[in-house]
Amino acid sequence: MENDTSGKLPNVKINDFEGPLDLLLHLIKQAKMDIYDIQISKITAQYLAYLHINQQLKLDIAGKYLIMAATLMRIKSKLLLPSEPSIDEETTEEDDPRLDLVTQLVEYQKYQEAAQNLQIQETNRQQAYTREEAAVPDGMQLAHLAPGLTIETLKQAFEQVLIKQDQSQPIYRTITDDPVSVTEQIQMIKNSLIQHPQGMTFNSLFTDTISSTKIVVTFMAMLELVKKQQIDFQQSTRLGAIKLFNSGDEANDQ
Amino acid sequence: MTSNIQKIEALLFVSGEDGLSLNDLSEMTGFMKPAITAMLDKLSRKYQMDSDSSLSVLHFGETFRLATKSEVADVIKNYFDAPQLTKLSPASLEVLAIIAYKQPITRLEIDEIRGVQSGTMLQKLTIRDLIGEAGRLEEPGRPILYKTTNYFLDYFGLKTIDQLPALPNIQPDNSSSSKDLYLKQFNEKLHENEDE
């Protein structure tokens, strides 16, 4: 038994699995067992062998795996006990101590396969490229602007900026002091808006910004300006770009 | 002279990745929505038939967009010379699949199916706007219910949530009837005795 399992397990690492169910499914597939007819003894041995190899499991992760080990051993011991003579023949199926575990595994496996399907969809979708919305020519404004913007969309837009920033993060960088004040950024936004009387997009304020301090300070400056009612936000479509305007600007007066 | 389809095409071209909804298109052209649907259909078919055209009409959720055909994806990657978009991790996909098929659903129900905690995954998926809150369950603690977003549809190229492939159905291998159960248990015990 020992030789049999250790031959198959050396490459298995804790990080490869999402949890005890994932590991168990892997072992069942590897042993080419029918999920509805798990050979508990064999699987328990392999499962324990796996835990032995990964003895340096972190305590919080190990707990989950140990609970499963205990469950497996409980099932194994029940299977070994001679079954009580049951009066009602119909109940035999429900007496199978593996049933709960199998139900759980089948349910989990369903969603694992569904996740793989989603991954195919994801890859396919990423084959289709779109381009950015055309820039509004000078002296014109977007016709389908409708006022109204919720905190939620603003939050989402900011999170998008953070994700973008996160993805463009260089691997190595020097840490330097980065003194930017909200007052400075307020002035920066005001200046930019003077240069862009047609309004400017939310994202354009965050281009080429590498430091997260600066992003946060800029965002705060923006909120400050809204609070003082010096600028307005507008969003044309539900997922469209958010635009900033000077309050009382003619561009906004329609 | 401009054709009607030409107008629709032009609007889609200008709207780019923002795309336009039937409503938007109807408002801007003055055409009725069924007419626009027919025109979009025709435009889409025209692109499909024309092997010299690299364009296609995408329709996810409410939004219609112009995009390149998947056949030219490779050559476009040469242009961008950029690493692949960050794809979702297997764990994220797992959580997302559970939400997609069982929405609205609480964190606890997700944790139960996966046998591990999914809190961090839920946070990441929320930040990426793939899932959102769908109110709270009227139960002690009022747990948050999660659902997929419109962006989810776009991200996976689905017109509506009904377009999700059917949930896999996992059946016993040898369609053994319950009558064999005794025999199986017997055999198993036999094996186990060998093992010890």
mmCIF file of N, CA, C and O in Angstrom, chain B residues 92-187:
data_model
loop_
_atom_site.group_PDB
_atom_site.id
_atom_site.type_symbol
_atom_site.label_atom_id
_atom_site.label_comp_id
_atom_site.label_asym_id
_atom_site.label_seq_id
_atom_site.Cartn_x
_atom_site.Cartn_y
_atom_site.Cartn_z
ATOM 1 N N SER B 92 -11.149 31.765 -8.493
ATOM 2 C CA SER B 92 -12.122 32.808 -8.824
ATOM 3 C C SER B 92 -13.194 32.253 -9.747
ATOM 4 O O SER B 92 -14.383 32.526 -9.580
ATOM 5 N N LEU B 93 -12.763 31.460 -10.728
ATOM 6 C CA LEU B 93 -13.713 30.885 -11.680
ATOM 7 C C LEU B 93 -14.698 29.952 -10.982
ATOM 8 O O LEU B 93 -15.885 29.934 -11.314
ATOM 9 N N GLU B 94 -14.185 29.210 -10.013
ATOM 10 C CA GLU B 94 -15.034 28.289 -9.268
ATOM 11 C C GLU B 94 -16.140 29.057 -8.541
ATOM 12 O O GLU B 94 -17.329 28.719 -8.656
ATOM 13 N N VAL B 95 -15.724 30.096 -7.806
ATOM 14 C CA VAL B 95 -16.697 30.900 -7.059
ATOM 15 C C VAL B 95 -17.688 31.543 -8.028
ATOM 16 O O VAL B 95 -18.905 31.530 -7.815
ATOM 17 N N LEU B 96 -17.147 32.061 -9.120
ATOM 18 C CA LEU B 96 -17.984 32.733 -10.107
ATOM 19 C C LEU B 96 -19.003 31.766 -10.714
ATOM 20 O O LEU B 96 -20.172 32.116 -10.920
ATOM 21 N N ALA B 97 -18.565 30.533 -10.980
ATOM 22 C CA ALA B 97 -19.475 29.534 -11.557
ATOM 23 C C ALA B 97 -20.619 29.244 -10.593
ATOM 24 O O ALA B 97 -21.785 29.171 -10.990
ATOM 25 N N ILE B 98 -20.283 29.100 -9.315
ATOM 26 C CA ILE B 98 -21.326 28.810 -8.325
ATOM 27 C C ILE B 98 -22.334 29.953 -8.273
ATOM 28 O O ILE B 98 -23.552 29.736 -8.285
ATOM 29 N N ILE B 99 -21.816 31.189 -8.269
ATOM 30 C CA ILE B 99 -22.725 32.343 -8.221
ATOM 31 C C ILE B 99 -23.571 32.400 -9.486
ATOM 32 O O ILE B 99 -24.789 32.606 -9.430
ATOM 33 N N ALA B 100 -22.927 32.173 -10.632
ATOM 34 C CA ALA B 100 -23.641 32.289 -11.901
ATOM 35 C C ALA B 100 -24.839 31.337 -11.964
ATOM 36 O O ALA B 100 -25.907 31.706 -12.428
ATOM 37 N N TYR B 101 -24.647 30.099 -11.465
ATOM 38 C CA TYR B 101 -25.719 29.109 -11.595
ATOM 39 C C TYR B 101 -26.701 29.148 -10.439
ATOM 40 O O TYR B 101 -27.818 28.659 -10.570
ATOM 41 N N LYS B 102 -26.300 29.667 -9.278
ATOM 42 C CA LYS B 102 -27.170 29.585 -8.116
ATOM 43 C C LYS B 102 -27.612 30.953 -7.597
ATOM 44 O O LYS B 102 -28.121 31.047 -6.495
ATOM 45 N N GLN B 103 -27.378 32.008 -8.373
ATOM 46 C CA GLN B 103 -27.681 33.339 -7.860
ATOM 47 C C GLN B 103 -29.181 33.544 -7.635
ATOM 48 O O GLN B 103 -29.972 32.954 -8.370
ATOM 49 N N PRO B 104 -29.578 34.380 -6.657
ATOM 50 C CA PRO B 104 -28.722 35.011 -5.655
ATOM 51 C C PRO B 104 -28.330 34.009 -4.580
ATOM 52 O O PRO B 104 -29.112 33.157 -4.220
ATOM 53 N N ILE B 105 -27.099 34.162 -4.083
ATOM 54 C CA ILE B 105 -26.552 33.155 -3.169
ATOM 55 C C ILE B 105 -25.701 33.840 -2.102
ATOM 56 O O ILE B 105 -25.082 34.869 -2.374
ATOM 57 N N THR B 106 -25.674 33.282 -0.906
ATOM 58 C CA THR B 106 -24.880 33.879 0.174
ATOM 59 C C THR B 106 -23.486 33.269 0.203
ATOM 60 O O THR B 106 -23.251 32.217 -0.382
ATOM 61 N N ARG B 107 -22.596 33.965 0.930
ATOM 62 C CA ARG B 107 -21.216 33.483 1.019
ATOM 63 C C ARG B 107 -21.186 32.101 1.664
ATOM 64 O O ARG B 107 -20.447 31.220 1.239
ATOM 65 N N LEU B 108 -22.026 31.920 2.680
ATOM 66 C CA LEU B 108 -22.033 30.654 3.406
ATOM 67 C C LEU B 108 -22.358 29.476 2.486
ATOM 68 O O LEU B 108 -21.723 28.421 2.552
ATOM 69 N N GLU B 109 -23.342 29.658 1.605
ATOM 70 C CA GLU B 109 -23.717 28.578 0.686
ATOM 71 C C GLU B 109 -22.564 28.258 -0.265
ATOM 72 O O GLU B 109 -22.342 27.091 -0.612
ATOM 73 N N ILE B 110 -21.848 29.306 -0.700
ATOM 74 C CA ILE B 110 -20.695 29.094 -1.584
ATOM 75 C C ILE B 110 -19.607 28.315 -0.844
ATOM 76 O O ILE B 110 -19.047 27.352 -1.358
ATOM 77 N N ASP B 111 -19.332 28.752 0.397
ATOM 78 C CA ASP B 111 -18.314 28.079 1.215
ATOM 79 C C ASP B 111 -18.648 26.607 1.393
ATOM 80 O O ASP B 111 -17.764 25.744 1.374
ATOM 81 N N GLU B 112 -19.945 26.314 1.568
ATOM 82 C CA GLU B 112 -20.353 24.928 1.804
ATOM 83 C C GLU B 112 -20.069 24.058 0.582
ATOM 84 O O GLU B 112 -19.599 22.934 0.708
ATOM 85 N N ILE B 113 -20.362 24.578 -0.592
ATOM 86 C CA ILE B 113 -20.130 23.796 -1.803
ATOM 87 C C ILE B 113 -18.634 23.551 -2.004
ATOM 88 O O ILE B 113 -18.209 22.449 -2.332
ATOM 89 N N ARG B 114 -17.828 24.593 -1.759
ATOM 90 C CA ARG B 114 -16.392 24.454 -2.039
ATOM 91 C C ARG B 114 -15.626 23.812 -0.891
ATOM 92 O O ARG B 114 -14.509 23.353 -1.076
ATOM 93 N N GLY B 115 -16.209 23.826 0.307
ATOM 94 C CA GLY B 115 -15.514 23.267 1.454
ATOM 95 C C GLY B 115 -14.376 24.136 1.958
ATOM 96 O O GLY B 115 -13.573 23.703 2.767
ATOM 97 N N VAL B 116 -14.285 25.356 1.425
ATOM 98 C CA VAL B 116 -13.295 26.331 1.912
ATOM 99 C C VAL B 116 -13.934 27.708 1.915
ATOM 100 O O VAL B 116 -14.981 27.920 1.312
ATOM 101 N N GLN B 117 -13.267 28.655 2.583
ATOM 102 C CA GLN B 117 -13.787 30.017 2.660
ATOM 103 C C GLN B 117 -13.584 30.741 1.332
ATOM 104 O O GLN B 117 -12.579 30.551 0.663
ATOM 105 N N SER B 118 -14.551 31.571 0.970
ATOM 106 C CA SER B 118 -14.470 32.256 -0.323
ATOM 107 C C SER B 118 -14.478 33.778 -0.184
ATOM 108 O O SER B 118 -14.635 34.480 -1.175
ATOM 109 N N GLY B 119 -14.307 34.256 1.040
ATOM 110 C CA GLY B 119 -14.411 35.702 1.293
ATOM 111 C C GLY B 119 -13.509 36.542 0.403
ATOM 112 O O GLY B 119 -13.959 37.501 -0.227
ATOM 113 N N THR B 120 -12.230 36.175 0.328
ATOM 114 C CA THR B 120 -11.276 36.959 -0.457
ATOM 115 C C THR B 120 -11.651 36.957 -1.932
ATOM 116 O O THR B 120 -11.569 37.982 -2.609
ATOM 117 N N MET B 121 -12.069 35.779 -2.423
ATOM 118 C CA MET B 121 -12.464 35.660 -3.832
ATOM 119 C C MET B 121 -13.646 36.587 -4.122
ATOM 120 O O MET B 121 -13.679 37.255 -5.153
ATOM 121 N N LEU B 122 -14.608 36.607 -3.199
ATOM 122 C CA LEU B 122 -15.794 37.453 -3.399
ATOM 123 C C LEU B 122 -15.378 38.910 -3.512
ATOM 124 O O LEU B 122 -15.896 39.650 -4.345
ATOM 125 N N GLN B 123 -14.411 39.297 -2.664
ATOM 126 C CA GLN B 123 -13.933 40.679 -2.698
ATOM 127 C C GLN B 123 -13.302 40.993 -4.052
ATOM 128 O O GLN B 123 -13.609 41.998 -4.684
ATOM 129 N N LYS B 124 -12.424 40.089 -4.491
ATOM 130 C CA LYS B 124 -11.727 40.317 -5.760
ATOM 131 C C LYS B 124 -12.715 40.399 -6.915
ATOM 132 O O LYS B 124 -12.588 41.249 -7.798
ATOM 133 N N LEU B 125 -13.696 39.502 -6.912
ATOM 134 C CA LEU B 125 -14.678 39.482 -8.000
ATOM 135 C C LEU B 125 -15.544 40.728 -7.978
ATOM 136 O O LEU B 125 -15.948 41.233 -9.023
ATOM 137 N N THR B 126 -15.828 41.235 -6.767
ATOM 138 C CA THR B 126 -16.613 42.465 -6.666
ATOM 139 C C THR B 126 -15.828 43.631 -7.233
ATOM 140 O O THR B 126 -16.367 44.446 -7.986
ATOM 141 N N ILE B 127 -14.528 43.693 -6.887
ATOM 142 C CA ILE B 127 -13.691 44.795 -7.380
ATOM 143 C C ILE B 127 -13.614 44.749 -8.901
ATOM 144 O O ILE B 127 -13.649 45.776 -9.560
ATOM 145 N N ARG B 128 -13.569 43.557 -9.458
ATOM 146 C CA ARG B 128 -13.521 43.457 -10.924
ATOM 147 C C ARG B 128 -14.889 43.635 -11.563
ATOM 148 O O ARG B 128 -15.035 43.504 -12.763
ATOM 149 N N ASP B 129 -15.888 43.904 -10.741
ATOM 150 C CA ASP B 129 -17.248 44.179 -11.221
ATOM 151 C C ASP B 129 -17.891 42.958 -11.902
ATOM 152 O O ASP B 129 -18.810 43.097 -12.697
ATOM 153 N N LEU B 130 -17.408 41.758 -11.583
ATOM 154 C CA LEU B 130 -18.018 40.560 -12.165
ATOM 155 C C LEU B 130 -19.221 40.101 -11.349
ATOM 156 O O LEU B 130 -20.118 39.452 -11.864
ATOM 157 N N ILE B 131 -19.208 40.431 -10.041
ATOM 158 C CA ILE B 131 -20.366 40.131 -9.214
ATOM 159 C C ILE B 131 -20.785 41.376 -8.445
ATOM 160 O O ILE B 131 -20.006 42.327 -8.329
ATOM 161 N N GLY B 132 -21.998 41.381 -7.940
ATOM 162 C CA GLY B 132 -22.479 42.495 -7.147
ATOM 163 C C GLY B 132 -23.460 41.998 -6.106
ATOM 164 O O GLY B 132 -23.828 40.824 -6.096
ATOM 165 N N GLU B 133 -23.863 42.912 -5.234
ATOM 166 C CA GLU B 133 -24.824 42.538 -4.204
ATOM 167 C C GLU B 133 -26.230 42.520 -4.775
ATOM 168 O O GLU B 133 -26.587 43.364 -5.578
ATOM 169 N N ALA B 134 -27.009 41.553 -4.333
ATOM 170 C CA ALA B 134 -28.416 41.486 -4.742
ATOM 171 C C ALA B 134 -29.280 41.543 -3.493
ATOM 172 O O ALA B 134 -30.114 40.695 -3.260
ATOM 173 N N GLY B 135 -29.011 42.526 -2.655
ATOM 174 C CA GLY B 135 -29.775 42.653 -1.422
ATOM 175 C C GLY B 135 -29.290 41.690 -0.348
ATOM 176 O O GLY B 135 -28.207 41.115 -0.462
ATOM 177 N N ARG B 136 -30.116 41.556 0.678
ATOM 178 C CA ARG B 136 -29.721 40.692 1.790
ATOM 179 C C ARG B 136 -30.825 39.703 2.111
ATOM 180 O O ARG B 136 -31.993 39.974 1.857
ATOM 181 N N LEU B 137 -30.421 38.558 2.660
ATOM 182 C CA LEU B 137 -31.376 37.517 3.002
ATOM 183 C C LEU B 137 -32.049 37.888 4.330
ATOM 184 O O LEU B 137 -31.376 38.303 5.263
ATOM 185 N N GLU B 138 -33.370 37.722 4.396
ATOM 186 C CA GLU B 138 -34.079 38.044 5.643
ATOM 187 C C GLU B 138 -33.911 36.905 6.630
ATOM 188 O O GLU B 138 -34.809 36.113 6.853
ATOM 189 N N GLU B 139 -32.716 36.814 7.189
ATOM 190 C CA GLU B 139 -32.383 35.751 8.129
ATOM 191 C C GLU B 139 -31.488 36.368 9.174
ATOM 192 O O GLU B 139 -30.962 37.445 8.962
ATOM 193 N N PRO B 140 -31.292 35.682 10.296
ATOM 194 C CA PRO B 140 -30.387 36.247 11.306
ATOM 195 C C PRO B 140 -29.050 36.618 10.682
ATOM 196 O O PRO B 140 -28.479 35.830 9.930
ATOM 197 N N GLY B 141 -28.569 37.816 11.002
ATOM 198 C CA GLY B 141 -27.307 38.276 10.444
ATOM 199 C C GLY B 141 -27.485 38.950 9.097
ATOM 200 O O GLY B 141 -26.573 39.579 8.601
ATOM 201 N N ARG B 142 -28.672 38.829 8.506
ATOM 202 C CA ARG B 142 -28.956 39.399 7.194
ATOM 203 C C ARG B 142 -27.785 39.263 6.221
ATOM 204 O O ARG B 142 -27.182 40.258 5.802
ATOM 205 N N PRO B 143 -27.413 38.026 5.844
ATOM 206 C CA PRO B 143 -26.244 37.846 4.964
ATOM 207 C C PRO B 143 -26.470 38.437 3.567
ATOM 208 O O PRO B 143 -27.603 38.438 3.071
ATOM 209 N N ILE B 144 -25.371 38.920 2.997
ATOM 210 C CA ILE B 144 -25.422 39.513 1.664
ATOM 211 C C ILE B 144 -25.687 38.436 0.625
ATOM 212 O O ILE B 144 -25.126 37.342 0.702
ATOM 213 N N LEU B 145 -26.537 38.756 -0.351
ATOM 214 C CA LEU B 145 -26.745 37.856 -1.486
ATOM 215 C C LEU B 145 -25.903 38.367 -2.652
ATOM 216 O O LEU B 145 -25.830 39.564 -2.890
ATOM 217 N N TYR B 146 -25.290 37.438 -3.387
ATOM 218 C CA TYR B 146 -24.462 37.827 -4.519
ATOM 219 C C TYR B 146 -25.087 37.405 -5.839
ATOM 220 O O TYR B 146 -25.767 36.383 -5.916
ATOM 221 N N LYS B 147 -24.850 38.209 -6.873
ATOM 222 C CA LYS B 147 -25.326 37.873 -8.220
ATOM 223 C C LYS B 147 -24.268 38.329 -9.235
ATOM 224 O O LYS B 147 -23.375 39.101 -8.891
ATOM 225 N N THR B 148 -24.400 37.843 -10.457
ATOM 226 C CA THR B 148 -23.457 38.290 -11.483
ATOM 227 C C THR B 148 -23.928 39.627 -12.064
ATOM 228 O O THR B 148 -25.099 39.973 -11.981
ATOM 229 N N THR B 149 -22.990 40.369 -12.659
ATOM 230 C CA THR B 149 -23.305 41.689 -13.198
ATOM 231 C C THR B 149 -23.470 41.634 -14.724
ATOM 232 O O THR B 149 -23.258 40.599 -15.331
ATOM 233 N N ASN B 150 -23.816 42.785 -15.269
ATOM 234 C CA ASN B 150 -23.869 42.910 -16.729
ATOM 235 C C ASN B 150 -22.477 42.718 -17.333
ATOM 236 O O ASN B 150 -22.326 42.127 -18.401
ATOM 237 N N TYR B 151 -21.482 43.222 -16.612
ATOM 238 C CA TYR B 151 -20.112 43.094 -17.105
ATOM 239 C C TYR B 151 -19.707 41.619 -17.178
ATOM 240 O O TYR B 151 -18.935 41.223 -18.053
ATOM 241 N N PHE B 152 -20.256 40.823 -16.253
ATOM 242 C CA PHE B 152 -20.014 39.379 -16.287
ATOM 243 C C PHE B 152 -20.399 38.816 -17.659
ATOM 244 O O PHE B 152 -19.654 38.037 -18.251
ATOM 245 N N LEU B 153 -21.587 39.205 -18.135
ATOM 246 C CA LEU B 153 -22.056 38.729 -19.440
ATOM 247 C C LEU B 153 -21.055 39.111 -20.528
ATOM 248 O O LEU B 153 -20.675 38.290 -21.363
ATOM 249 N N ASP B 154 -20.642 40.376 -20.484
ATOM 250 C CA ASP B 154 -19.701 40.868 -21.484
ATOM 251 C C ASP B 154 -18.394 40.094 -21.408
ATOM 252 O O ASP B 154 -17.860 39.624 -22.410
ATOM 253 N N TYR B 155 -17.901 39.915 -20.176
ATOM 254 C CA TYR B 155 -16.600 39.276 -19.980
ATOM 255 C C TYR B 155 -16.572 37.856 -20.526
ATOM 256 O O TYR B 155 -15.554 37.394 -21.026
ATOM 257 N N PHE B 156 -17.711 37.160 -20.431
ATOM 258 C CA PHE B 156 -17.745 35.780 -20.894
ATOM 259 C C PHE B 156 -18.457 35.638 -22.238
ATOM 260 O O PHE B 156 -18.703 34.528 -22.701
ATOM 261 N N GLY B 157 -18.790 36.773 -22.864
ATOM 262 C CA GLY B 157 -19.390 36.717 -24.179
ATOM 263 C C GLY B 157 -20.776 36.095 -24.201
ATOM 264 O O GLY B 157 -21.073 35.285 -25.070
ATOM 265 N N LEU B 158 -21.612 36.462 -23.229
ATOM 266 C CA LEU B 158 -22.968 35.911 -23.169
ATOM 267 C C LEU B 158 -23.991 37.015 -23.430
ATOM 268 O O LEU B 158 -23.858 38.109 -22.905
ATOM 269 N N LYS B 159 -25.010 36.687 -24.250
ATOM 270 C CA LYS B 159 -26.075 37.665 -24.493
ATOM 271 C C LYS B 159 -26.917 37.838 -23.249
ATOM 272 O O LYS B 159 -27.245 38.942 -22.842
ATOM 273 N N THR B 160 -27.328 36.729 -22.664
ATOM 274 C CA THR B 160 -28.098 36.765 -21.421
ATOM 275 C C THR B 160 -27.581 35.650 -20.527
ATOM 276 O O THR B 160 -26.836 34.777 -20.974
ATOM 277 N N ILE B 161 -28.025 35.678 -19.285
ATOM 278 C CA ILE B 161 -27.548 34.667 -18.336
ATOM 279 C C ILE B 161 -28.051 33.273 -18.729
ATOM 280 O O ILE B 161 -27.440 32.266 -18.400
ATOM 281 N N ASP B 162 -29.161 33.218 -19.486
ATOM 282 C CA ASP B 162 -29.688 31.917 -19.935
ATOM 283 C C ASP B 162 -28.737 31.224 -20.908
ATOM 284 O O ASP B 162 -28.881 30.027 -21.166
ATOM 285 N N GLN B 163 -27.813 31.989 -21.471
ATOM 286 C CA GLN B 163 -26.885 31.403 -22.444
ATOM 287 C C GLN B 163 -25.757 30.622 -21.809
ATOM 288 O O GLN B 163 -24.954 30.005 -22.513
ATOM 289 N N LEU B 164 -25.691 30.650 -20.473
ATOM 290 C CA LEU B 164 -24.676 29.841 -19.791
ATOM 291 C C LEU B 164 -24.853 28.386 -20.213
ATOM 292 O O LEU B 164 -25.976 27.899 -20.279
ATOM 293 N N PRO B 165 -23.763 27.685 -20.487
ATOM 294 C CA PRO B 165 -23.915 26.266 -20.821
ATOM 295 C C PRO B 165 -24.589 25.521 -19.667
ATOM 296 O O PRO B 165 -24.414 25.906 -18.516
ATOM 297 N N ALA B 166 -25.342 24.480 -19.986
ATOM 298 C CA ALA B 166 -26.058 23.746 -18.945
ATOM 299 C C ALA B 166 -25.070 23.194 -17.916
ATOM 300 O O ALA B 166 -23.955 22.824 -18.262
ATOM 301 N N LEU B 167 -25.507 23.184 -16.672
ATOM 302 C CA LEU B 167 -24.669 22.675 -15.594
ATOM 303 C C LEU B 167 -24.380 21.193 -15.848
ATOM 304 O O LEU B 167 -25.294 20.431 -16.130
ATOM 305 N N PRO B 168 -23.098 20.792 -15.763
ATOM 306 C CA PRO B 168 -22.770 19.394 -16.042
ATOM 307 C C PRO B 168 -23.565 18.454 -15.138
ATOM 308 O O PRO B 168 -23.798 18.756 -13.980
ATOM 309 N N ASN B 169 -23.975 17.333 -15.693
ATOM 310 C CA ASN B 169 -24.731 16.342 -14.927
ATOM 311 C C ASN B 169 -23.836 15.132 -14.709
ATOM 312 O O ASN B 169 -23.436 14.469 -15.658
ATOM 313 N N ILE B 170 -23.503 14.884 -13.460
ATOM 314 C CA ILE B 170 -22.548 13.813 -13.188
ATOM 315 C C ILE B 170 -23.288 12.543 -12.763
ATOM 316 O O ILE B 170 -23.979 12.519 -11.768
ATOM 317 N N GLN B 171 -23.138 11.519 -13.576
ATOM 318 C CA GLN B 171 -23.855 10.254 -13.348
ATOM 319 C C GLN B 171 -22.882 9.158 -12.924
ATOM 320 O O GLN B 171 -21.708 9.221 -13.238
ATOM 321 N N PRO B 172 -23.389 8.160 -12.231
ATOM 322 C CA PRO B 172 -22.524 7.023 -11.894
ATOM 323 C C PRO B 172 -21.974 6.397 -13.167
ATOM 324 O O PRO B 172 -22.648 6.356 -14.191
ATOM 325 N N ASP B 173 -20.739 5.907 -13.094
ATOM 326 C CA ASP B 173 -20.043 5.362 -14.254
ATOM 327 C C ASP B 173 -20.795 4.214 -14.917
ATOM 328 O O ASP B 173 -21.069 4.227 -16.100
ATOM 329 N N ASN B 174 -21.106 3.182 -14.107
ATOM 330 C CA ASN B 174 -21.611 1.949 -14.706
ATOM 331 C C ASN B 174 -23.110 1.766 -14.468
ATOM 332 O O ASN B 174 -23.598 0.657 -14.459
ATOM 333 N N SER B 175 -23.796 2.862 -14.241
ATOM 334 C CA SER B 175 -25.244 2.872 -14.037
ATOM 335 C C SER B 175 -25.705 1.642 -13.234
ATOM 336 O O SER B 175 -26.683 0.990 -13.566
ATOM 337 N N SER B 176 -24.934 1.346 -12.204
ATOM 338 C CA SER B 176 -25.267 0.180 -11.400
ATOM 339 C C SER B 176 -26.512 0.470 -10.569
ATOM 340 O O SER B 176 -26.676 1.555 -10.050
ATOM 341 N N SER B 177 -27.371 -0.493 -10.451
ATOM 342 C CA SER B 177 -28.582 -0.286 -9.669
ATOM 343 C C SER B 177 -28.275 -0.512 -8.196
ATOM 344 O O SER B 177 -27.232 -1.040 -7.830
ATOM 345 N N SER B 178 -29.192 -0.097 -7.379
ATOM 346 C CA SER B 178 -28.937 -0.168 -5.941
ATOM 347 C C SER B 178 -28.843 -1.623 -5.472
ATOM 348 O O SER B 178 -28.376 -1.908 -4.395
ATOM 349 N N LYS B 179 -29.308 -2.550 -6.310
ATOM 350 C CA LYS B 179 -29.279 -3.959 -5.906
ATOM 351 C C LYS B 179 -27.840 -4.455 -5.764
ATOM 352 O O LYS B 179 -27.549 -5.377 -5.025
ATOM 353 N N ASP B 180 -26.938 -3.812 -6.551
ATOM 354 C CA ASP B 180 -25.549 -4.253 -6.492
ATOM 355 C C ASP B 180 -24.829 -3.765 -5.250
ATOM 356 O O ASP B 180 -23.685 -4.114 -5.014
ATOM 357 N N LEU B 181 -25.515 -2.925 -4.513
ATOM 358 C CA LEU B 181 -24.831 -2.261 -3.416
ATOM 359 C C LEU B 181 -24.252 -3.243 -2.411
ATOM 360 O O LEU B 181 -23.117 -3.082 -1.947
ATOM 361 N N TYR B 182 -25.011 -4.254 -2.098
ATOM 362 C CA TYR B 182 -24.523 -5.241 -1.135
ATOM 363 C C TYR B 182 -23.235 -5.873 -1.640
ATOM 364 O O TYR B 182 -22.247 -5.992 -0.934
ATOM 365 N N LEU B 183 -23.290 -6.252 -2.897
ATOM 366 C CA LEU B 183 -22.145 -6.906 -3.498
ATOM 367 C C LEU B 183 -20.934 -5.985 -3.458
ATOM 368 O O LEU B 183 -19.825 -6.398 -3.097
ATOM 369 N N LYS B 184 -21.183 -4.726 -3.785
ATOM 370 C CA LYS B 184 -20.076 -3.760 -3.821
ATOM 371 C C LYS B 184 -19.472 -3.600 -2.442
ATOM 372 O O LYS B 184 -18.256 -3.588 -2.275
ATOM 373 N N GLN B 185 -20.357 -3.451 -1.467
ATOM 374 C CA GLN B 185 -19.861 -3.273 -0.107
ATOM 375 C C GLN B 185 -19.055 -4.504 0.318
ATOM 376 O O GLN B 185 -18.009 -4.375 0.942
ATOM 377 N N PHE B 186 -19.573 -5.637 -0.087
ATOM 378 C CA PHE B 186 -18.886 -6.875 0.263
ATOM 379 C C PHE B 186 -17.491 -6.888 -0.349
ATOM 380 O O PHE B 186 -16.486 -7.133 0.323
ATOM 381 N N ASN B 187 -17.446 -6.564 -1.631
ATOM 382 C CA ASN B 187 -16.162 -6.544 -2.328
ATOM 383 C C ASN B 187 -15.205 -5.560 -1.698
ATOM 384 O O ASN B 187 -14.022 -5.852 -1.517
#
